[in-house]
Amino acid sequence: MEGERFLEVWNLVFMQYNRNEKGELELLGTKNIDTGMGLERLLRILQRVDSNFHTDLFMPIIEEVERITGVKYSKDEKGSAHRVLADHTRALTFAIADGIYPSNYGRGYVLRRILRRAHRFAQKIGFEDKPIIYRLVPVVVEIMKDAYPELELRRSEVELIIKKEEERFVENIARNLPKLLEEMEGFVEYGVLPGSVVFKYYDTYGLPMD
């Protein structure tokens, strides 16, 4: 049922097939049930809050974003930047601690895009030309270190990798976005950006195609 009246907490999925590379369904050797109830959903109920982000897994990170930026958090759409930064910083911290690094290929590229997206939201609350994500890592570690002690062991490395990647983004990409946005205004009515413009910003300014 759609709407705000009901919240789906536990979604049972009965796992019985594997889809192979040919697209064919094969019966699993051991069928199972995916309960689909994440830690955040459970906490949301136990802590009686109105969002997964308002549990004690995320609020300390959001409060740190407030402290660093000086921008007060809002539970509505205005607070989306705080929530994105909290969520993406946690994802980056865990992934890098597990040995995945930002790159141009595979999962490393996914990580790079997560970081860039987080910084784009940071720009919306005033952090246009300096890193911020790496400064949130200590809070993530503090929240999760009892269950994941490896985060504490690799904290400095995680901070350094995120900081260098974010600095590279700021220097080579973020500073050129205003130029691109200004040029895009001339093509708003067409709804399409010419390939020549895309290539110029890719080749000359180093902006990724996406």
PDB file of C-alpha atoms in Angstrom:
ATOM      1  CA  MET A   1       0.000   0.000   0.000  1.00  0.00           C
ATOM      2  CA  GLU A   2       1.430   3.383  -1.007  1.00  0.00           C
ATOM      3  CA  GLY A   3       1.561   6.373   1.314  1.00  0.00           C
ATOM      4  CA  GLU A   4       2.985   7.467   4.649  1.00  0.00           C
ATOM      5  CA  ARG A   5       0.515   5.645   6.880  1.00  0.00           C
ATOM      6  CA  PHE A   6       2.321   2.299   6.817  1.00  0.00           C
ATOM      7  CA  LEU A   7       6.032   1.463   6.997  1.00  0.00           C
ATOM      8  CA  GLU A   8       7.337  -1.830   5.625  1.00  0.00           C
ATOM      9  CA  VAL A   9       9.803  -3.180   8.160  1.00  0.00           C
ATOM     10  CA  TRP A  10      10.200  -6.821   7.318  1.00  0.00           C
ATOM     11  CA  ASN A  11       9.897  -8.111   3.767  1.00  0.00           C
ATOM     12  CA  LEU A  12      10.207 -11.886   3.352  1.00  0.00           C
ATOM     13  CA  VAL A  13      11.708 -13.041   0.051  1.00  0.00           C
ATOM     14  CA  PHE A  14      11.745 -16.767  -0.691  1.00  0.00           C
ATOM     15  CA  MET A  15      15.000 -17.533  -2.519  1.00  0.00           C
ATOM     16  CA  GLN A  16      14.811 -20.566  -4.777  1.00  0.00           C
ATOM     17  CA  TYR A  17      16.489 -19.724  -8.101  1.00  0.00           C
ATOM     18  CA  ASN A  18      19.816 -18.587  -9.482  1.00  0.00           C
ATOM     19  CA  ARG A  19      19.825 -16.839 -12.870  1.00  0.00           C
ATOM     20  CA  ASN A  20      22.897 -17.959 -14.831  1.00  0.00           C
ATOM     21  CA  GLU A  21      24.823 -16.003 -17.482  1.00  0.00           C
ATOM     22  CA  LYS A  22      22.439 -17.228 -20.200  1.00  0.00           C
ATOM     23  CA  GLY A  23      19.484 -15.809 -18.303  1.00  0.00           C
ATOM     24  CA  GLU A  24      18.187 -19.242 -17.377  1.00  0.00           C
ATOM     25  CA  LEU A  25      16.750 -19.980 -13.941  1.00  0.00           C
ATOM     26  CA  GLU A  26      18.357 -22.799 -11.987  1.00  0.00           C
ATOM     27  CA  LEU A  27      17.070 -24.235  -8.713  1.00  0.00           C
ATOM     28  CA  LEU A  28      19.306 -23.376  -5.775  1.00  0.00           C
ATOM     29  CA  GLY A  29      20.955 -26.302  -4.042  1.00  0.00           C
ATOM     30  CA  THR A  30      19.826 -24.846  -0.735  1.00  0.00           C
ATOM     31  CA  LYS A  31      16.709 -22.686  -0.758  1.00  0.00           C
ATOM     32  CA  ASN A  32      16.439 -19.967   1.865  1.00  0.00           C
ATOM     33  CA  ILE A  33      14.456 -16.976   3.074  1.00  0.00           C
ATOM     34  CA  ASP A  34      15.803 -13.426   2.957  1.00  0.00           C
ATOM     35  CA  THR A  35      14.195 -11.611   5.873  1.00  0.00           C
ATOM     36  CA  GLY A  36      14.980  -8.185   4.396  1.00  0.00           C
ATOM     37  CA  MET A  37      15.048  -6.369   7.734  1.00  0.00           C
ATOM     38  CA  GLY A  38      18.134  -4.177   8.016  1.00  0.00           C
ATOM     39  CA  LEU A  39      19.682  -2.892  11.224  1.00  0.00           C
ATOM     40  CA  GLU A  40      18.547   0.669  10.488  1.00  0.00           C
ATOM     41  CA  ARG A  41      14.897  -0.372  10.111  1.00  0.00           C
ATOM     42  CA  LEU A  42      14.997  -2.225  13.409  1.00  0.00           C
ATOM     43  CA  LEU A  43      16.619   0.723  15.171  1.00  0.00           C
ATOM     44  CA  ARG A  44      14.064   3.099  13.731  1.00  0.00           C
ATOM     45  CA  ILE A  45      11.354   1.161  15.542  1.00  0.00           C
ATOM     46  CA  LEU A  46      13.246   0.646  18.792  1.00  0.00           C
ATOM     47  CA  GLN A  47      14.302   4.294  18.988  1.00  0.00           C
ATOM     48  CA  ARG A  48      10.885   5.573  17.862  1.00  0.00           C
ATOM     49  CA  VAL A  49      12.161   7.959  15.195  1.00  0.00           C
ATOM     50  CA  ASP A  50      10.627   8.918  11.872  1.00  0.00           C
ATOM     51  CA  SER A  51      13.560   8.016   9.613  1.00  0.00           C
ATOM     52  CA  ASN A  52      16.480   5.589   9.434  1.00  0.00           C
ATOM     53  CA  PHE A  53      18.704   8.675   9.343  1.00  0.00           C
ATOM     54  CA  HIS A  54      17.428   9.834  12.719  1.00  0.00           C
ATOM     55  CA  THR A  55      18.756   6.789  14.571  1.00  0.00           C
ATOM     56  CA  ASP A  56      21.983   6.906  16.563  1.00  0.00           C
ATOM     57  CA  LEU A  57      23.780   5.226  13.654  1.00  0.00           C
ATOM     58  CA  PHE A  58      23.480   8.377  11.545  1.00  0.00           C
ATOM     59  CA  MET A  59      22.636  11.371  13.739  1.00  0.00           C
ATOM     60  CA  PRO A  60      26.167  11.800  15.157  1.00  0.00           C
ATOM     61  CA  ILE A  61      27.481  12.042  11.575  1.00  0.00           C
ATOM     62  CA  ILE A  62      24.744  14.512  10.624  1.00  0.00           C
ATOM     63  CA  GLU A  63      25.550  16.574  13.732  1.00  0.00           C
ATOM     64  CA  GLU A  64      29.208  16.622  12.707  1.00  0.00           C
ATOM     65  CA  VAL A  65      28.187  17.915   9.264  1.00  0.00           C
ATOM     66  CA  GLU A  66      26.288  20.665  11.089  1.00  0.00           C
ATOM     67  CA  ARG A  67      29.323  21.511  13.200  1.00  0.00           C
ATOM     68  CA  ILE A  68      31.776  21.625  10.289  1.00  0.00           C
ATOM     69  CA  THR A  69      29.556  23.528   7.850  1.00  0.00           C
ATOM     70  CA  GLY A  70      27.606  25.699  10.272  1.00  0.00           C
ATOM     71  CA  VAL A  71      24.442  24.733   8.390  1.00  0.00           C
ATOM     72  CA  LYS A  72      21.612  23.508  10.617  1.00  0.00           C
ATOM     73  CA  TYR A  73      20.078  20.145   9.722  1.00  0.00           C
ATOM     74  CA  SER A  74      16.461  20.003   8.598  1.00  0.00           C
ATOM     75  CA  LYS A  75      14.384  16.832   8.491  1.00  0.00           C
ATOM     76  CA  ASP A  76      12.730  17.871   5.221  1.00  0.00           C
ATOM     77  CA  GLU A  77      14.202  18.135   1.719  1.00  0.00           C
ATOM     78  CA  LYS A  78      16.566  20.904   2.862  1.00  0.00           C
ATOM     79  CA  GLY A  79      18.467  18.353   4.918  1.00  0.00           C
ATOM     80  CA  SER A  80      19.199  16.038   2.009  1.00  0.00           C
ATOM     81  CA  ALA A  81      22.842  17.163   1.787  1.00  0.00           C
ATOM     82  CA  HIS A  82      23.454  16.216   5.434  1.00  0.00           C
ATOM     83  CA  ARG A  83      21.835  12.813   4.910  1.00  0.00           C
ATOM     84  CA  VAL A  84      23.758  12.076   1.701  1.00  0.00           C
ATOM     85  CA  LEU A  85      27.044  13.013   3.355  1.00  0.00           C
ATOM     86  CA  ALA A  86      26.304  10.784   6.351  1.00  0.00           C
ATOM     87  CA  ASP A  87      25.257   7.817   4.223  1.00  0.00           C
ATOM     88  CA  HIS A  88      28.000   8.096   1.609  1.00  0.00           C
ATOM     89  CA  THR A  89      30.766   8.675   4.162  1.00  0.00           C
ATOM     90  CA  ARG A  90      29.792   5.501   5.949  1.00  0.00           C
ATOM     91  CA  ALA A  91      29.790   3.550   2.664  1.00  0.00           C
ATOM     92  CA  LEU A  92      33.194   4.950   1.689  1.00  0.00           C
ATOM     93  CA  THR A  93      34.680   4.219   5.109  1.00  0.00           C
ATOM     94  CA  PHE A  94      33.611   0.579   5.096  1.00  0.00           C
ATOM     95  CA  ALA A  95      34.549  -0.053   1.458  1.00  0.00           C
ATOM     96  CA  ILE A  96      38.041   1.446   1.743  1.00  0.00           C
ATOM     97  CA  ALA A  97      38.654  -0.331   5.058  1.00  0.00           C
ATOM     98  CA  ASP A  98      37.783  -3.543   3.192  1.00  0.00           C
ATOM     99  CA  GLY A  99      40.459  -2.824   0.576  1.00  0.00           C
ATOM    100  CA  ILE A 100      38.466  -1.175  -2.217  1.00  0.00           C
ATOM    101  CA  TYR A 101      40.018   2.018  -3.570  1.00  0.00           C
ATOM    102  CA  PRO A 102      38.696   4.757  -5.875  1.00  0.00           C
ATOM    103  CA  SER A 103      39.676   4.120  -9.490  1.00  0.00           C
ATOM    104  CA  ASN A 104      38.359   4.287 -13.050  1.00  0.00           C
ATOM    105  CA  TYR A 105      37.337   0.627 -13.187  1.00  0.00           C
ATOM    106  CA  GLY A 106      34.707  -1.670 -11.694  1.00  0.00           C
ATOM    107  CA  ARG A 107      33.863  -1.292  -8.049  1.00  0.00           C
ATOM    108  CA  GLY A 108      36.606   1.309  -7.651  1.00  0.00           C
ATOM    109  CA  TYR A 109      34.751   3.526 -10.103  1.00  0.00           C
ATOM    110  CA  VAL A 110      31.508   3.025  -8.166  1.00  0.00           C
ATOM    111  CA  LEU A 111      33.380   4.207  -5.078  1.00  0.00           C
ATOM    112  CA  ARG A 112      34.730   7.226  -6.947  1.00  0.00           C
ATOM    113  CA  ARG A 113      31.228   8.173  -8.074  1.00  0.00           C
ATOM    114  CA  ILE A 114      29.885   7.827  -4.525  1.00  0.00           C
ATOM    115  CA  LEU A 115      32.561  10.229  -3.313  1.00  0.00           C
ATOM    116  CA  ARG A 116      31.909  12.715  -6.102  1.00  0.00           C
ATOM    117  CA  ARG A 117      28.176  12.625  -5.466  1.00  0.00           C
ATOM    118  CA  ALA A 118      28.752  13.260  -1.770  1.00  0.00           C
ATOM    119  CA  HIS A 119      30.932  16.253  -2.546  1.00  0.00           C
ATOM    120  CA  ARG A 120      28.391  17.659  -4.976  1.00  0.00           C
ATOM    121  CA  PHE A 121      25.902  17.708  -2.089  1.00  0.00           C
ATOM    122  CA  ALA A 122      28.546  19.288   0.163  1.00  0.00           C
ATOM    123  CA  GLN A 123      28.805  22.086  -2.384  1.00  0.00           C
ATOM    124  CA  LYS A 124      25.135  22.833  -1.847  1.00  0.00           C
ATOM    125  CA  ILE A 125      25.826  23.735   1.782  1.00  0.00           C
ATOM    126  CA  GLY A 126      28.918  25.833   1.212  1.00  0.00           C
ATOM    127  CA  PHE A 127      31.811  23.404   0.832  1.00  0.00           C
ATOM    128  CA  GLU A 128      32.617  24.156  -2.801  1.00  0.00           C
ATOM    129  CA  ASP A 129      36.401  24.314  -2.780  1.00  0.00           C
ATOM    130  CA  LYS A 130      37.637  22.212   0.145  1.00  0.00           C
ATOM    131  CA  PRO A 131      37.334  18.600   1.326  1.00  0.00           C
ATOM    132  CA  ILE A 132      34.852  17.653   4.011  1.00  0.00           C
ATOM    133  CA  ILE A 133      34.109  13.937   3.665  1.00  0.00           C
ATOM    134  CA  TYR A 134      37.360  12.729   5.244  1.00  0.00           C
ATOM    135  CA  ARG A 135      36.589  14.843   8.328  1.00  0.00           C
ATOM    136  CA  LEU A 136      33.467  12.734   8.957  1.00  0.00           C
ATOM    137  CA  VAL A 137      35.333   9.415   8.996  1.00  0.00           C
ATOM    138  CA  PRO A 138      36.285   9.566  12.728  1.00  0.00           C
ATOM    139  CA  VAL A 139      32.603   9.796  13.680  1.00  0.00           C
ATOM    140  CA  VAL A 140      31.725   6.765  11.541  1.00  0.00           C
ATOM    141  CA  VAL A 141      34.577   4.838  13.152  1.00  0.00           C
ATOM    142  CA  GLU A 142      33.511   5.854  16.649  1.00  0.00           C
ATOM    143  CA  ILE A 143      29.950   4.631  16.029  1.00  0.00           C
ATOM    144  CA  MET A 144      30.903   1.295  14.451  1.00  0.00           C
ATOM    145  CA  LYS A 145      34.310   0.348  15.883  1.00  0.00           C
ATOM    146  CA  ASP A 146      33.006  -2.008  18.578  1.00  0.00           C
ATOM    147  CA  ALA A 147      31.378  -4.230  15.971  1.00  0.00           C
ATOM    148  CA  TYR A 148      34.026  -3.566  13.291  1.00  0.00           C
ATOM    149  CA  PRO A 149      37.420  -3.047  15.008  1.00  0.00           C
ATOM    150  CA  GLU A 150      39.203  -3.011  11.647  1.00  0.00           C
ATOM    151  CA  LEU A 151      37.767   0.472  11.059  1.00  0.00           C
ATOM    152  CA  GLU A 152      39.802   1.825  13.978  1.00  0.00           C
ATOM    153  CA  LEU A 153      42.935   0.070  12.736  1.00  0.00           C
ATOM    154  CA  ARG A 154      42.660   1.563   9.240  1.00  0.00           C
ATOM    155  CA  ARG A 155      41.150   4.933  10.092  1.00  0.00           C
ATOM    156  CA  SER A 156      44.176   7.029   9.147  1.00  0.00           C
ATOM    157  CA  GLU A 157      44.521   5.258   5.814  1.00  0.00           C
ATOM    158  CA  VAL A 158      40.820   5.695   5.042  1.00  0.00           C
ATOM    159  CA  GLU A 159      40.975   9.402   5.896  1.00  0.00           C
ATOM    160  CA  LEU A 160      44.048   9.940   3.714  1.00  0.00           C
ATOM    161  CA  ILE A 161      42.614   8.124   0.689  1.00  0.00           C
ATOM    162  CA  ILE A 162      39.320  10.008   0.886  1.00  0.00           C
ATOM    163  CA  LYS A 163      41.068  13.349   1.403  1.00  0.00           C
ATOM    164  CA  LYS A 164      43.378  12.916  -1.596  1.00  0.00           C
ATOM    165  CA  GLU A 165      40.524  11.760  -3.818  1.00  0.00           C
ATOM    166  CA  GLU A 166      38.327  14.632  -2.708  1.00  0.00           C
ATOM    167  CA  GLU A 167      41.111  17.174  -3.239  1.00  0.00           C
ATOM    168  CA  ARG A 168      41.608  15.825  -6.746  1.00  0.00           C
ATOM    169  CA  PHE A 169      37.899  16.212  -7.415  1.00  0.00           C
ATOM    170  CA  VAL A 170      37.867  19.777  -6.110  1.00  0.00           C
ATOM    171  CA  GLU A 171      40.916  20.801  -8.114  1.00  0.00           C
ATOM    172  CA  ASN A 172      40.217  19.095 -11.433  1.00  0.00           C
ATOM    173  CA  ILE A 173      36.457  18.891 -11.583  1.00  0.00           C
ATOM    174  CA  ALA A 174      34.493  21.014  -9.119  1.00  0.00           C
ATOM    175  CA  ARG A 175      36.170  24.272 -10.118  1.00  0.00           C
ATOM    176  CA  ASN A 176      35.122  23.724 -13.744  1.00  0.00           C
ATOM    177  CA  LEU A 177      31.477  22.922 -13.062  1.00  0.00           C
ATOM    178  CA  PRO A 178      30.388  26.595 -12.928  1.00  0.00           C
ATOM    179  CA  LYS A 179      31.752  27.070 -16.469  1.00  0.00           C
ATOM    180  CA  LEU A 180      29.830  24.053 -17.682  1.00  0.00           C
ATOM    181  CA  LEU A 181      26.607  25.064 -15.934  1.00  0.00           C
ATOM    182  CA  GLU A 182      26.855  28.526 -17.464  1.00  0.00           C
ATOM    183  CA  GLU A 183      27.346  27.062 -20.925  1.00  0.00           C
ATOM    184  CA  MET A 184      24.473  24.613 -20.417  1.00  0.00           C
ATOM    185  CA  GLU A 185      22.047  27.494 -19.902  1.00  0.00           C
ATOM    186  CA  GLY A 186      22.212  28.203 -23.622  1.00  0.00           C
ATOM    187  CA  PHE A 187      20.895  24.749 -24.412  1.00  0.00           C
ATOM    188  CA  VAL A 188      18.122  24.430 -21.810  1.00  0.00           C
ATOM    189  CA  GLU A 189      15.343  24.902 -24.346  1.00  0.00           C
ATOM    190  CA  TYR A 190      16.733  22.071 -26.488  1.00  0.00           C
ATOM    191  CA  GLY A 191      17.094  19.624 -23.615  1.00  0.00           C
ATOM    192  CA  VAL A 192      20.290  18.246 -25.176  1.00  0.00           C
ATOM    193  CA  LEU A 193      23.927  19.235 -24.694  1.00  0.00           C
ATOM    194  CA  PRO A 194      25.903  19.044 -27.985  1.00  0.00           C
ATOM    195  CA  GLY A 195      28.586  16.407 -28.186  1.00  0.00           C
ATOM    196  CA  SER A 196      31.161  19.074 -29.006  1.00  0.00           C
ATOM    197  CA  VAL A 197      30.532  20.763 -25.644  1.00  0.00           C
ATOM    198  CA  VAL A 198      30.682  17.456 -23.781  1.00  0.00           C
ATOM    199  CA  PHE A 199      33.954  16.568 -25.499  1.00  0.00           C
ATOM    200  CA  LYS A 200      35.489  19.982 -24.749  1.00  0.00           C
ATOM    201  CA  TYR A 201      34.852  19.666 -21.021  1.00  0.00           C
ATOM    202  CA  TYR A 202      36.033  16.064 -21.035  1.00  0.00           C
ATOM    203  CA  ASP A 203      39.173  16.665 -23.092  1.00  0.00           C
ATOM    204  CA  THR A 204      40.138  20.191 -21.970  1.00  0.00           C
ATOM    205  CA  TYR A 205      38.920  20.376 -18.387  1.00  0.00           C
ATOM    206  CA  GLY A 206      39.000  16.715 -17.367  1.00  0.00           C
ATOM    207  CA  LEU A 207      35.331  16.407 -16.438  1.00  0.00           C
ATOM    208  CA  PRO A 208      34.071  12.819 -16.703  1.00  0.00           C
ATOM    209  CA  MET A 209      31.385  12.243 -19.343  1.00  0.00           C
ATOM    210  CA  ASP A 210      28.697  11.430 -16.787  1.00  0.00           C
TER     211      ASP A 210
END
